[in-house]
Amino acid sequence: MSLAERLVARWYGGSRRPWLPRPLTWLYRAIVAMRVAAYRRGWLKAERLPVPVLVVGNIALGGTGKTPLVIALTRHLRACGWRPGVVSRGYGGNVQGTALLPDTLDPEQFGDEPSLIRRRAGVPVAVGHDRPAAARLLLDAGCDLVIADDGLQHYALARDVEINVVDGTRRLGNGLMLPCGPLREPPSRLERVDFCVVNGGEARDGEVAMMLAGSQACRLDQVDVCQPLSQWVGRRVHAVAGIGHPQRFFDSLRAQGLDVVEHAFADHHAYVSADLAFGDDAPVLMTEKDAVKCAAFATDRMWSVPVDAVLPDTFLQALDARLRQTSR
C-alpha cells in the first residue's frame, strides 16, 4: 500500500487519529485562517467580474463528484438562457499562463477534467493558474456566467454563489485538516456556502441529494457505438479509474452485476498503452475522465462509462433564481 493509500485509509477508515503530525495540522490551519482573513480585510484583493460567478468545490481531498456536477449545472443553466463558461486550474495539463480550450481536445496540454467538461458540456472552458485572468477569457468569449470548477479555496476570484460537494459515504472523514485529515479548510467553512450537495449516501437536513447515474458504455475508438452495461452481467471486466475515489467507480460496476478486476491509478494519471495491457481479452471499462486521455491508443476492447448527475428540480430552480438575483 502506497503512502497516499495509507493516508486515505487513516483519514476515512475510522482508525485512531494520528498524533505525530498534529503540529503540522495546527500550522496548516493557522496559515489557512490567516489567508482567509487577509482576503476579508482587503489585504489581499479578490477580483470581481462584471458577471455572476458560481463556485463549485469541496473542503475535503479526494473525488466527491465535482466534475459531473459542473457538467450538469452548466447544461441546466445553459437551458435556462445563460451563456456559461467554466474556469479551471487545469490539473494534469502543462499550459503556461492562461488558455481557452480549442475544439480539438488535448488532455495532456489542458488537463483531463477541463477537456471532459468541454466535450460533455459544450461551453467555453478556460484554464490557468491565475483564475481571474482565465475567467476574463470567458468574458471575451461572450459568457455571461462563470462557473469555477474546484474553486472554493481560490479566493482571488470573487464569487456570488458557492456550492460545496460532499461524498455521502465518506463525508468529512475524521474531521481533521491536512495532514492529519483530508480537509483543506475547517468544517466551519460549510456554514458560509450557499448550497451543500451530497453525492450518494443520505442527505441531511438542508443538504441537496445528488446521484450519479450511468447504465451504458461507449467504445473509445468509436464514441457513437454504445452498449448497455447489462451485456457484461456476470462477466469478468477490467475496471480502470484514475480519479480521487476509484472505489466508487468499481462499486458502481459491481452493483450492476459485473465481475470487476480493479485497476486503480493516481488521480490525473497520464496513461500509456502499456498501462492497459492486462494480458487477456476481457473488456476494459474506465471513467470518462480516464477515457479522454486514452483515446489516442484506444482499441475495440476499451470502453468509457459516462455518468450524469441527477439533481432535484427544486435545487436547480433555486440556483437559477439565486444567480439572477446577483446578475449585474
Tab-separated table of N, CA and C in Angstrom, residues 16-179:
chain	number	residue	atom	x	y	z
A	16	ARG	N	-7.631	5.075	14.539
A	16	ARG	CA	-7.218	6.026	15.558
A	16	ARG	C	-6.619	7.281	14.916
A	17	ARG	N	-6.980	8.435	15.455
A	17	ARG	CA	-6.474	9.695	14.907
A	17	ARG	C	-4.960	9.788	15.079
A	18	PRO	N	-4.259	10.192	14.021
A	18	PRO	CA	-2.799	10.295	14.121
A	18	PRO	C	-2.381	11.483	14.984
A	19	TRP	N	-1.408	11.286	15.838
A	19	TRP	CA	-0.938	12.357	16.716
A	19	TRP	C	0.417	12.926	16.290
A	20	LEU	N	1.233	12.124	15.661
A	20	LEU	CA	2.584	12.575	15.332
A	20	LEU	C	2.598	13.841	14.474
A	21	PRO	N	1.779	13.938	13.376
A	21	PRO	CA	1.825	15.153	12.556
A	21	PRO	C	0.891	16.254	13.043
A	22	ARG	N	0.337	16.110	14.254
A	22	ARG	CA	-0.643	17.093	14.718
A	22	ARG	C	-0.091	18.528	14.693
A	23	PRO	N	1.164	18.799	15.075
A	23	PRO	CA	1.672	20.187	14.976
A	23	PRO	C	1.626	20.732	13.554
A	24	LEU	N	1.836	19.871	12.540
A	24	LEU	CA	1.750	20.334	11.158
A	24	LEU	C	0.319	20.733	10.803
A	25	THR	N	-0.645	20.012	11.355
A	25	THR	CA	-2.040	20.360	11.131
A	25	THR	C	-2.361	21.713	11.755
A	26	TRP	N	-1.877	21.943	12.961
A	26	TRP	CA	-2.096	23.245	13.617
A	26	TRP	C	-1.494	24.371	12.779
A	27	LEU	N	-0.284	24.131	12.251
A	27	LEU	CA	0.374	25.137	11.424
A	27	LEU	C	-0.429	25.387	10.146
A	28	TYR	N	-0.858	24.314	9.498
A	28	TYR	CA	-1.632	24.448	8.260
A	28	TYR	C	-2.927	25.204	8.522
A	29	ARG	N	-3.598	24.874	9.619
A	29	ARG	CA	-4.857	25.550	9.939
A	29	ARG	C	-4.634	27.045	10.166
A	30	ALA	N	-3.523	27.381	10.828
A	30	ALA	CA	-3.226	28.793	11.081
A	30	ALA	C	-2.956	29.544	9.776
A	31	ILE	N	-2.251	28.903	8.849
A	31	ILE	CA	-1.953	29.533	7.563
A	31	ILE	C	-3.241	29.776	6.782
A	32	VAL	N	-4.132	28.764	6.774
A	32	VAL	CA	-5.412	28.909	6.071
A	32	VAL	C	-6.222	30.053	6.668
A	33	ALA	N	-6.274	30.121	7.998
A	33	ALA	CA	-7.043	31.170	8.674
A	33	ALA	C	-6.488	32.559	8.353
A	34	MET	N	-5.166	32.694	8.332
A	34	MET	CA	-4.560	33.993	8.013
A	34	MET	C	-4.843	34.400	6.576
A	35	ARG	N	-4.829	33.436	5.678
A	35	ARG	CA	-5.096	33.748	4.273
A	35	ARG	C	-6.541	34.212	4.088
A	36	VAL	N	-7.475	33.517	4.712
A	36	VAL	CA	-8.884	33.917	4.609
A	36	VAL	C	-9.076	35.315	5.201
A	37	ALA	N	-8.451	35.567	6.353
A	37	ALA	CA	-8.569	36.882	6.998
A	37	ALA	C	-7.983	37.974	6.117
A	38	ALA	N	-6.909	37.657	5.397
A	38	ALA	CA	-6.276	38.657	4.531
A	38	ALA	C	-7.220	39.081	3.406
A	39	TYR	N	-7.982	38.147	2.871
A	39	TYR	CA	-8.945	38.495	1.830
A	39	TYR	C	-10.134	39.243	2.415
A	40	ARG	N	-10.587	38.843	3.580
A	40	ARG	CA	-11.735	39.507	4.205
A	40	ARG	C	-11.425	40.963	4.548
A	41	ARG	N	-10.204	41.243	4.962
A	41	ARG	CA	-9.824	42.587	5.379
A	41	ARG	C	-9.260	43.426	4.235
A	42	GLY	N	-9.167	42.829	3.061
A	42	GLY	CA	-8.706	43.586	1.910
A	42	GLY	C	-7.212	43.666	1.751
A	43	TRP	N	-6.459	42.948	2.591
A	43	TRP	CA	-5.004	42.948	2.428
A	43	TRP	C	-4.615	42.214	1.144
A	44	LEU	N	-5.380	41.173	0.793
A	44	LEU	CA	-5.250	40.515	-0.499
A	44	LEU	C	-6.523	40.822	-1.286
A	45	LYS	N	-6.381	41.156	-2.533
A	45	LYS	CA	-7.510	41.606	-3.328
A	45	LYS	C	-8.141	40.458	-4.109
A	46	ALA	N	-9.468	40.390	-4.046
A	46	ALA	CA	-10.230	39.456	-4.863
A	46	ALA	C	-10.844	40.224	-6.024
A	47	GLU	N	-10.671	39.729	-7.219
A	47	GLU	CA	-11.189	40.413	-8.399
A	47	GLU	C	-12.656	40.043	-8.624
A	48	ARG	N	-13.500	41.047	-8.750
A	48	ARG	CA	-14.920	40.816	-9.022
A	48	ARG	C	-15.199	41.079	-10.493
A	49	LEU	N	-15.782	40.096	-11.142
A	49	LEU	CA	-16.097	40.197	-12.567
A	49	LEU	C	-17.436	40.894	-12.777
A	50	PRO	N	-17.686	41.396	-13.967
A	50	PRO	CA	-18.965	42.062	-14.248
A	50	PRO	C	-20.112	41.087	-14.502
A	51	VAL	N	-19.874	39.781	-14.290
A	51	VAL	CA	-20.916	38.763	-14.449
A	51	VAL	C	-20.927	37.905	-13.185
A	52	PRO	N	-22.028	37.195	-12.916
A	52	PRO	CA	-22.057	36.327	-11.730
A	52	PRO	C	-21.012	35.223	-11.816
A	53	VAL	N	-20.490	34.853	-10.645
A	53	VAL	CA	-19.511	33.764	-10.544
A	53	VAL	C	-20.066	32.708	-9.598
A	54	LEU	N	-20.171	31.485	-10.103
A	54	LEU	CA	-20.627	30.336	-9.321
A	54	LEU	C	-19.436	29.425	-9.075
A	55	VAL	N	-19.141	29.155	-7.813
A	55	VAL	CA	-18.013	28.302	-7.453
A	55	VAL	C	-18.521	26.931	-7.029
A	56	VAL	N	-17.928	25.895	-7.585
A	56	VAL	CA	-18.211	24.514	-7.189
A	56	VAL	C	-16.917	23.919	-6.662
A	57	GLY	N	-16.930	23.428	-5.433
A	57	GLY	CA	-15.709	22.872	-4.858
A	57	GLY	C	-16.013	21.994	-3.673
A	58	ASN	N	-14.984	21.715	-2.908
A	58	ASN	CA	-15.161	20.934	-1.678
A	58	ASN	C	-14.042	21.276	-0.708
A	59	ILE	N	-14.258	20.921	0.548
A	59	ILE	CA	-13.215	21.181	1.536
A	59	ILE	C	-12.408	19.925	1.840
A	60	ALA	N	-12.847	18.779	1.309
A	60	ALA	CA	-12.145	17.523	1.563
A	60	ALA	C	-11.418	17.063	0.311
A	61	LEU	N	-10.207	16.544	0.479
A	61	LEU	CA	-9.468	15.998	-0.644
A	61	LEU	C	-10.151	14.731	-1.149
A	62	GLY	N	-9.896	14.419	-2.406
A	62	GLY	CA	-10.453	13.197	-2.963
A	62	GLY	C	-11.681	13.479	-3.790
A	63	GLY	N	-12.030	12.515	-4.641
A	63	GLY	CA	-13.152	12.698	-5.539
A	63	GLY	C	-14.479	12.750	-4.826
A	64	THR	N	-15.243	13.780	-5.091
A	64	THR	CA	-16.572	13.904	-4.499
A	64	THR	C	-17.657	13.985	-5.565
A	65	GLY	N	-17.270	14.070	-6.836
A	65	GLY	CA	-18.254	14.194	-7.903
A	65	GLY	C	-18.401	15.605	-8.430
A	66	LYS	N	-17.373	16.439	-8.247
A	66	LYS	CA	-17.470	17.831	-8.703
A	66	LYS	C	-17.645	17.933	-10.216
A	67	THR	N	-16.876	17.155	-10.972
A	67	THR	CA	-16.921	17.298	-12.427
A	67	THR	C	-18.292	16.946	-13.004
A	68	PRO	N	-18.907	15.809	-12.640
A	68	PRO	CA	-20.269	15.563	-13.144
A	68	PRO	C	-21.254	16.645	-12.714
A	69	LEU	N	-21.071	17.192	-11.512
A	69	LEU	CA	-21.959	18.259	-11.061
A	69	LEU	C	-21.778	19.507	-11.905
A	70	VAL	N	-20.535	19.899	-12.174
A	70	VAL	CA	-20.274	21.072	-13.004
A	70	VAL	C	-20.906	20.898	-14.385
A	71	ILE	N	-20.781	19.709	-14.965
A	71	ILE	CA	-21.366	19.456	-16.287
A	71	ILE	C	-22.885	19.582	-16.226
A	72	ALA	N	-23.505	19.001	-15.196
A	72	ALA	CA	-24.964	19.057	-15.070
A	72	ALA	C	-25.447	20.485	-14.865
A	73	LEU	N	-24.758	21.239	-14.016
A	73	LEU	CA	-25.167	22.622	-13.768
A	73	LEU	C	-24.989	23.472	-15.018
A	74	THR	N	-23.901	23.256	-15.722
A	74	THR	CA	-23.649	24.027	-16.939
A	74	THR	C	-24.743	23.779	-17.969
A	75	ARG	N	-25.111	22.524	-18.146
A	75	ARG	CA	-26.168	22.195	-19.103
A	75	ARG	C	-27.505	22.824	-18.692
A	76	HIS	N	-27.823	22.712	-17.399
A	76	HIS	CA	-29.101	23.255	-16.928
A	76	HIS	C	-29.137	24.769	-17.097
A	77	LEU	N	-28.099	25.450	-16.677
A	77	LEU	CA	-28.098	26.912	-16.741
A	77	LEU	C	-28.077	27.401	-18.187
A	78	ARG	N	-27.445	26.646	-19.035
A	78	ARG	CA	-27.481	26.988	-20.464
A	78	ARG	C	-28.910	26.886	-20.994
A	79	ALA	N	-29.630	25.849	-20.561
A	79	ALA	CA	-31.025	25.680	-20.976
A	79	ALA	C	-31.912	26.785	-20.412
A	80	CYS	N	-31.484	27.398	-19.292
A	80	CYS	CA	-32.254	28.493	-18.687
A	80	CYS	C	-31.994	29.839	-19.363
A	81	GLY	N	-31.114	29.853	-20.357
A	81	GLY	CA	-30.856	31.094	-21.088
A	81	GLY	C	-29.515	31.735	-20.789
A	82	TRP	N	-28.751	31.184	-19.834
A	82	TRP	CA	-27.424	31.724	-19.556
A	82	TRP	C	-26.445	31.314	-20.666
A	83	ARG	N	-25.343	32.051	-20.749
A	83	ARG	CA	-24.226	31.670	-21.616
A	83	ARG	C	-23.032	31.376	-20.716
A	84	PRO	N	-23.017	30.190	-20.090
A	84	PRO	CA	-21.985	29.896	-19.089
A	84	PRO	C	-20.659	29.490	-19.718
A	85	GLY	N	-19.603	29.704	-18.955
A	85	GLY	CA	-18.284	29.190	-19.267
A	85	GLY	C	-17.672	28.673	-17.987
A	86	VAL	N	-16.706	27.785	-18.125
A	86	VAL	CA	-16.094	27.140	-16.960
A	86	VAL	C	-14.622	27.521	-16.885
A	87	VAL	N	-14.177	27.911	-15.686
A	87	VAL	CA	-12.768	28.183	-15.448
A	87	VAL	C	-12.220	27.110	-14.526
A	88	SER	N	-11.026	26.620	-14.845
A	88	SER	CA	-10.429	25.518	-14.095
A	88	SER	C	-8.932	25.740	-13.967
A	89	ARG	N	-8.371	25.147	-12.946
A	89	ARG	CA	-6.928	25.201	-12.766
A	89	ARG	C	-6.213	24.411	-13.851
A	90	GLY	N	-6.828	23.319	-14.327
A	90	GLY	CA	-6.212	22.507	-15.371
A	90	GLY	C	-5.191	21.530	-14.845
A	91	TYR	N	-5.490	20.903	-13.709
A	91	TYR	CA	-4.556	19.931	-13.134
A	91	TYR	C	-4.265	18.810	-14.129
A	92	GLY	N	-3.010	18.421	-14.196
A	92	GLY	CA	-2.596	17.369	-15.115
A	92	GLY	C	-2.171	17.887	-16.472
A	93	GLY	N	-2.447	19.165	-16.764
A	93	GLY	CA	-2.032	19.755	-18.033
A	93	GLY	C	-0.709	20.488	-17.897
A	94	ASN	N	-0.241	21.046	-18.991
A	94	ASN	CA	1.050	21.746	-18.962
A	94	ASN	C	0.963	23.144	-19.572
A	95	VAL	N	-0.231	23.732	-19.544
A	95	VAL	CA	-0.398	25.069	-20.098
A	95	VAL	C	0.371	26.089	-19.263
A	96	GLN	N	1.086	26.957	-19.930
A	96	GLN	CA	1.755	28.067	-19.272
A	96	GLN	C	0.887	29.311	-19.436
A	97	GLY	N	0.618	30.005	-18.335
A	97	GLY	CA	-0.264	31.155	-18.412
A	97	GLY	C	-1.717	30.711	-18.421
A	98	THR	N	-2.525	31.342	-19.260
A	98	THR	CA	-3.944	31.010	-19.358
A	98	THR	C	-4.276	30.644	-20.802
A	99	ALA	N	-5.337	29.870	-20.971
A	99	ALA	CA	-5.706	29.450	-22.323
A	99	ALA	C	-7.177	29.069	-22.363
A	100	LEU	N	-7.781	29.295	-23.521
A	100	LEU	CA	-9.136	28.857	-23.799
A	100	LEU	C	-9.039	27.551	-24.583
A	101	LEU	N	-9.750	26.521	-24.145
A	101	LEU	CA	-9.640	25.226	-24.803
A	101	LEU	C	-10.181	25.290	-26.230
A	102	PRO	N	-9.456	24.714	-27.179
A	102	PRO	CA	-9.941	24.662	-28.561
A	102	PRO	C	-10.947	23.528	-28.736
A	103	ASP	N	-11.538	23.435	-29.926
A	103	ASP	CA	-12.489	22.357	-30.196
A	103	ASP	C	-11.798	20.999	-30.209
A	104	THR	N	-10.553	20.961	-30.676
A	104	THR	CA	-9.778	19.717	-30.676
A	104	THR	C	-9.108	19.572	-29.319
A	105	LEU	N	-9.548	18.576	-28.553
A	105	LEU	CA	-9.111	18.465	-27.168
A	105	LEU	C	-7.738	17.821	-27.056
A	106	ASP	N	-6.953	18.320	-26.117
A	106	ASP	CA	-5.633	17.775	-25.817
A	106	ASP	C	-5.486	17.712	-24.302
A	107	PRO	N	-5.911	16.599	-23.662
A	107	PRO	CA	-5.849	16.496	-22.197
A	107	PRO	C	-4.440	16.660	-21.642
A	108	GLU	N	-3.430	16.242	-22.413
A	108	GLU	CA	-2.057	16.379	-21.932
A	108	GLU	C	-1.683	17.846	-21.762
A	109	GLN	N	-2.221	18.692	-22.611
A	109	GLN	CA	-1.912	20.120	-22.523
A	109	GLN	C	-2.848	20.853	-21.570
A	110	PHE	N	-4.138	20.533	-21.610
A	110	PHE	CA	-5.124	21.321	-20.875
A	110	PHE	C	-5.667	20.633	-19.611
A	111	GLY	N	-5.347	19.365	-19.403
A	111	GLY	CA	-5.850	18.648	-18.236
A	111	GLY	C	-7.064	17.797	-18.582
A	112	ASP	N	-7.259	16.719	-17.809
A	112	ASP	CA	-8.334	15.781	-18.131
A	112	ASP	C	-9.721	16.327	-17.800
A	113	GLU	N	-9.882	16.948	-16.618
A	113	GLU	CA	-11.206	17.430	-16.232
A	113	GLU	C	-11.689	18.572	-17.124
A	114	PRO	N	-10.862	19.599	-17.415
A	114	PRO	CA	-11.317	20.635	-18.349
A	114	PRO	C	-11.682	20.069	-19.719
A	115	SER	N	-10.910	19.097	-20.198
A	115	SER	CA	-11.195	18.503	-21.503
A	115	SER	C	-12.533	17.770	-21.485
A	116	LEU	N	-12.791	17.047	-20.400
A	116	LEU	CA	-14.062	16.342	-20.278
A	116	LEU	C	-15.229	17.315	-20.210
A	117	ILE	N	-15.082	18.387	-19.428
A	117	ILE	CA	-16.147	19.385	-19.312
A	117	ILE	C	-16.408	20.040	-20.662
A	118	ARG	N	-15.350	20.354	-21.379
A	118	ARG	CA	-15.503	20.983	-22.704
A	118	ARG	C	-16.276	20.060	-23.647
A	119	ARG	N	-15.962	18.773	-23.607
A	119	ARG	CA	-16.619	17.840	-24.519
A	119	ARG	C	-18.060	17.573	-24.116
A	120	ARG	N	-18.321	17.377	-22.830
A	120	ARG	CA	-19.664	17.000	-22.389
A	120	ARG	C	-20.611	18.190	-22.293
A	121	ALA	N	-20.115	19.336	-21.849
A	121	ALA	CA	-20.992	20.491	-21.649
A	121	ALA	C	-21.107	21.362	-22.885
A	122	GLY	N	-20.078	21.352	-23.736
A	122	GLY	CA	-20.140	22.114	-24.968
A	122	GLY	C	-20.115	23.616	-24.775
A	123	VAL	N	-19.438	24.081	-23.722
A	123	VAL	CA	-19.335	25.518	-23.460
A	123	VAL	C	-17.855	25.902	-23.416
A	124	PRO	N	-17.545	27.209	-23.500
A	124	PRO	CA	-16.146	27.618	-23.383
A	124	PRO	C	-15.553	27.208	-22.034
A	125	VAL	N	-14.310	26.742	-22.061
A	125	VAL	CA	-13.583	26.363	-20.853
A	125	VAL	C	-12.214	27.028	-20.905
A	126	ALA	N	-11.850	27.701	-19.821
A	126	ALA	CA	-10.548	28.364	-19.732
A	126	ALA	C	-9.761	27.771	-18.570
A	127	VAL	N	-8.456	27.639	-18.743
A	127	VAL	CA	-7.603	27.086	-17.696
A	127	VAL	C	-6.451	28.034	-17.423
A	128	GLY	N	-5.907	27.917	-16.200
A	128	GLY	CA	-4.741	28.715	-15.838
A	128	GLY	C	-4.556	28.806	-14.344
A	129	HIS	N	-3.300	29.033	-13.919
A	129	HIS	CA	-3.006	29.249	-12.508
A	129	HIS	C	-3.729	30.485	-11.992
A	130	ASP	N	-3.775	31.514	-12.800
A	130	ASP	CA	-4.416	32.775	-12.439
A	130	ASP	C	-5.891	32.685	-12.799
A	131	ARG	N	-6.734	32.325	-11.838
A	131	ARG	CA	-8.154	32.111	-12.125
A	131	ARG	C	-8.842	33.367	-12.662
A	132	PRO	N	-8.630	34.550	-12.061
A	132	PRO	CA	-9.294	35.736	-12.619
A	132	PRO	C	-8.889	36.008	-14.067
A	133	ALA	N	-7.604	35.842	-14.387
A	133	ALA	CA	-7.157	36.078	-15.765
A	133	ALA	C	-7.791	35.059	-16.713
A	134	ALA	N	-7.867	33.798	-16.277
A	134	ALA	CA	-8.505	32.780	-17.108
A	134	ALA	C	-9.989	33.083	-17.280
A	135	ALA	N	-10.634	33.552	-16.212
A	135	ALA	CA	-12.057	33.865	-16.287
A	135	ALA	C	-12.327	35.000	-17.263
A	136	ARG	N	-11.393	35.937	-17.362
A	136	ARG	CA	-11.591	37.045	-18.307
A	136	ARG	C	-11.613	36.550	-19.751
A	137	LEU	N	-10.951	35.442	-20.020
A	137	LEU	CA	-11.025	34.858	-21.360
A	137	LEU	C	-12.447	34.414	-21.679
A	138	LEU	N	-13.168	33.959	-20.650
A	138	LEU	CA	-14.555	33.547	-20.854
A	138	LEU	C	-15.435	34.744	-21.188
A	139	LEU	N	-15.163	35.886	-20.557
A	139	LEU	CA	-15.919	37.095	-20.874
A	139	LEU	C	-15.693	37.493	-22.320
A	140	ASP	N	-14.435	37.393	-22.767
A	140	ASP	CA	-14.120	37.718	-24.157
A	140	ASP	C	-14.814	36.757	-25.128
A	141	ALA	N	-15.118	35.536	-24.638
A	141	ALA	CA	-15.787	34.542	-25.483
A	141	ALA	C	-17.304	34.700	-25.465
A	142	GLY	N	-17.810	35.728	-24.759
A	142	GLY	CA	-19.233	36.003	-24.757
A	142	GLY	C	-20.018	35.389	-23.617
A	143	CYS	N	-19.343	34.873	-22.594
A	143	CYS	CA	-20.041	34.254	-21.471
A	143	CYS	C	-20.622	35.323	-20.536
A	144	ASP	N	-21.805	35.064	-20.011
A	144	ASP	CA	-22.410	35.975	-19.029
A	144	ASP	C	-22.534	35.324	-17.658
A	145	LEU	N	-21.885	34.173	-17.480
A	145	LEU	CA	-21.842	33.460	-16.202
A	145	LEU	C	-20.568	32.638	-16.164
A	146	VAL	N	-19.812	32.752	-15.082
A	146	VAL	CA	-18.580	31.986	-14.918
A	146	VAL	C	-18.795	30.936	-13.834
A	147	ILE	N	-18.491	29.689	-14.158
A	147	ILE	CA	-18.549	28.590	-13.197
A	147	ILE	C	-17.114	28.162	-12.902
A	148	ALA	N	-16.700	28.293	-11.652
A	148	ALA	CA	-15.334	27.959	-11.251
A	148	ALA	C	-15.305	26.531	-10.720
A	149	ASP	N	-14.646	25.653	-11.463
A	149	ASP	CA	-14.530	24.255	-11.072
A	149	ASP	C	-13.423	24.097	-10.038
A	150	ASP	N	-13.735	23.452	-8.919
A	150	ASP	CA	-12.785	23.247	-7.827
A	150	ASP	C	-12.193	24.583	-7.377
A	151	GLY	N	-13.081	25.558	-7.151
A	151	GLY	CA	-12.605	26.904	-6.858
A	151	GLY	C	-12.902	27.410	-5.462
A	152	LEU	N	-13.306	26.542	-4.552
A	152	LEU	CA	-13.738	27.019	-3.244
A	152	LEU	C	-12.621	27.726	-2.485
A	153	GLN	N	-11.378	27.252	-2.640
A	153	GLN	CA	-10.255	27.846	-1.909
A	153	GLN	C	-9.510	28.912	-2.717
A	154	HIS	N	-9.965	29.206	-3.926
A	154	HIS	CA	-9.269	30.183	-4.769
A	154	HIS	C	-9.944	31.543	-4.601
A	155	TYR	N	-9.608	32.219	-3.505
A	155	TYR	CA	-10.299	33.437	-3.109
A	155	TYR	C	-9.945	34.645	-3.966
A	156	ALA	N	-8.946	34.534	-4.826
A	156	ALA	CA	-8.593	35.672	-5.678
A	156	ALA	C	-9.695	35.994	-6.673
A	157	LEU	N	-10.577	35.033	-6.925
A	157	LEU	CA	-11.723	35.260	-7.792
A	157	LEU	C	-12.959	35.413	-6.909
A	158	ALA	N	-13.496	36.631	-6.845
A	158	ALA	CA	-14.681	36.876	-6.026
A	158	ALA	C	-15.849	36.073	-6.569
A	159	ARG	N	-16.688	35.583	-5.656
A	159	ARG	CA	-17.789	34.738	-6.060
A	159	ARG	C	-19.113	35.226	-5.513
A	160	ASP	N	-20.196	34.863	-6.219
A	160	ASP	CA	-21.540	35.252	-5.807
A	160	ASP	C	-22.298	34.099	-5.168
A	161	VAL	N	-22.050	32.880	-5.637
A	161	VAL	CA	-22.720	31.688	-5.106
A	161	VAL	C	-21.679	30.588	-4.955
A	162	GLU	N	-21.723	29.887	-3.826
A	162	GLU	CA	-20.793	28.786	-3.563
A	162	GLU	C	-21.565	27.488	-3.361
A	163	ILE	N	-21.046	26.415	-3.966
A	163	ILE	CA	-21.597	25.074	-3.779
A	163	ILE	C	-20.472	24.173	-3.286
A	164	ASN	N	-20.689	23.540	-2.153
A	164	ASN	CA	-19.737	22.548	-1.651
A	164	ASN	C	-20.279	21.157	-1.951
A	165	VAL	N	-19.394	20.264	-2.423
A	165	VAL	CA	-19.786	18.894	-2.745
A	165	VAL	C	-19.177	17.954	-1.711
A	166	VAL	N	-20.005	17.050	-1.197
A	166	VAL	CA	-19.584	16.104	-0.163
A	166	VAL	C	-19.826	14.687	-0.654
A	167	ASP	N	-18.868	13.808	-0.431
A	167	ASP	CA	-19.080	12.384	-0.667
A	167	ASP	C	-20.014	11.865	0.418
A	168	GLY	N	-21.184	11.361	0.034
A	168	GLY	CA	-22.189	10.967	1.013
A	168	GLY	C	-21.786	9.788	1.870
A	169	THR	N	-20.820	9.002	1.411
A	169	THR	CA	-20.363	7.842	2.182
A	169	THR	C	-19.210	8.212	3.104
A	170	ARG	N	-18.223	8.910	2.580
A	170	ARG	CA	-17.035	9.228	3.376
A	170	ARG	C	-17.188	10.516	4.174
A	171	ARG	N	-18.146	11.391	3.759
A	171	ARG	CA	-18.379	12.674	4.416
A	171	ARG	C	-17.061	13.440	4.577
A	172	LEU	N	-16.748	13.881	5.807
A	172	LEU	CA	-15.527	14.655	6.048
A	172	LEU	C	-14.439	13.816	6.715
A	173	GLY	N	-14.566	12.507	6.618
A	173	GLY	CA	-13.551	11.633	7.200
A	173	GLY	C	-13.440	11.820	8.695
A	174	ASN	N	-12.214	11.956	9.181
A	174	ASN	CA	-12.003	12.116	10.626
A	174	ASN	C	-12.198	13.553	11.091
A	175	GLY	N	-12.544	14.448	10.167
A	175	GLY	CA	-12.847	15.828	10.531
A	175	GLY	C	-11.647	16.707	10.781
A	176	LEU	N	-10.440	16.207	10.493
A	176	LEU	CA	-9.220	16.972	10.742
A	176	LEU	C	-8.676	17.571	9.452
A	177	MET	N	-7.916	18.652	9.589
A	177	MET	CA	-7.285	19.275	8.436
A	177	MET	C	-5.964	18.586	8.126
A	178	LEU	N	-5.467	18.841	6.924
A	178	LEU	CA	-4.199	18.261	6.479
A	178	LEU	C	-3.056	18.567	7.456
A	179	PRO	N	-2.118	17.637	7.638
A	179	PRO	CA	-2.030	16.296	7.059
A	179	PRO	C	-2.670	15.201	7.922
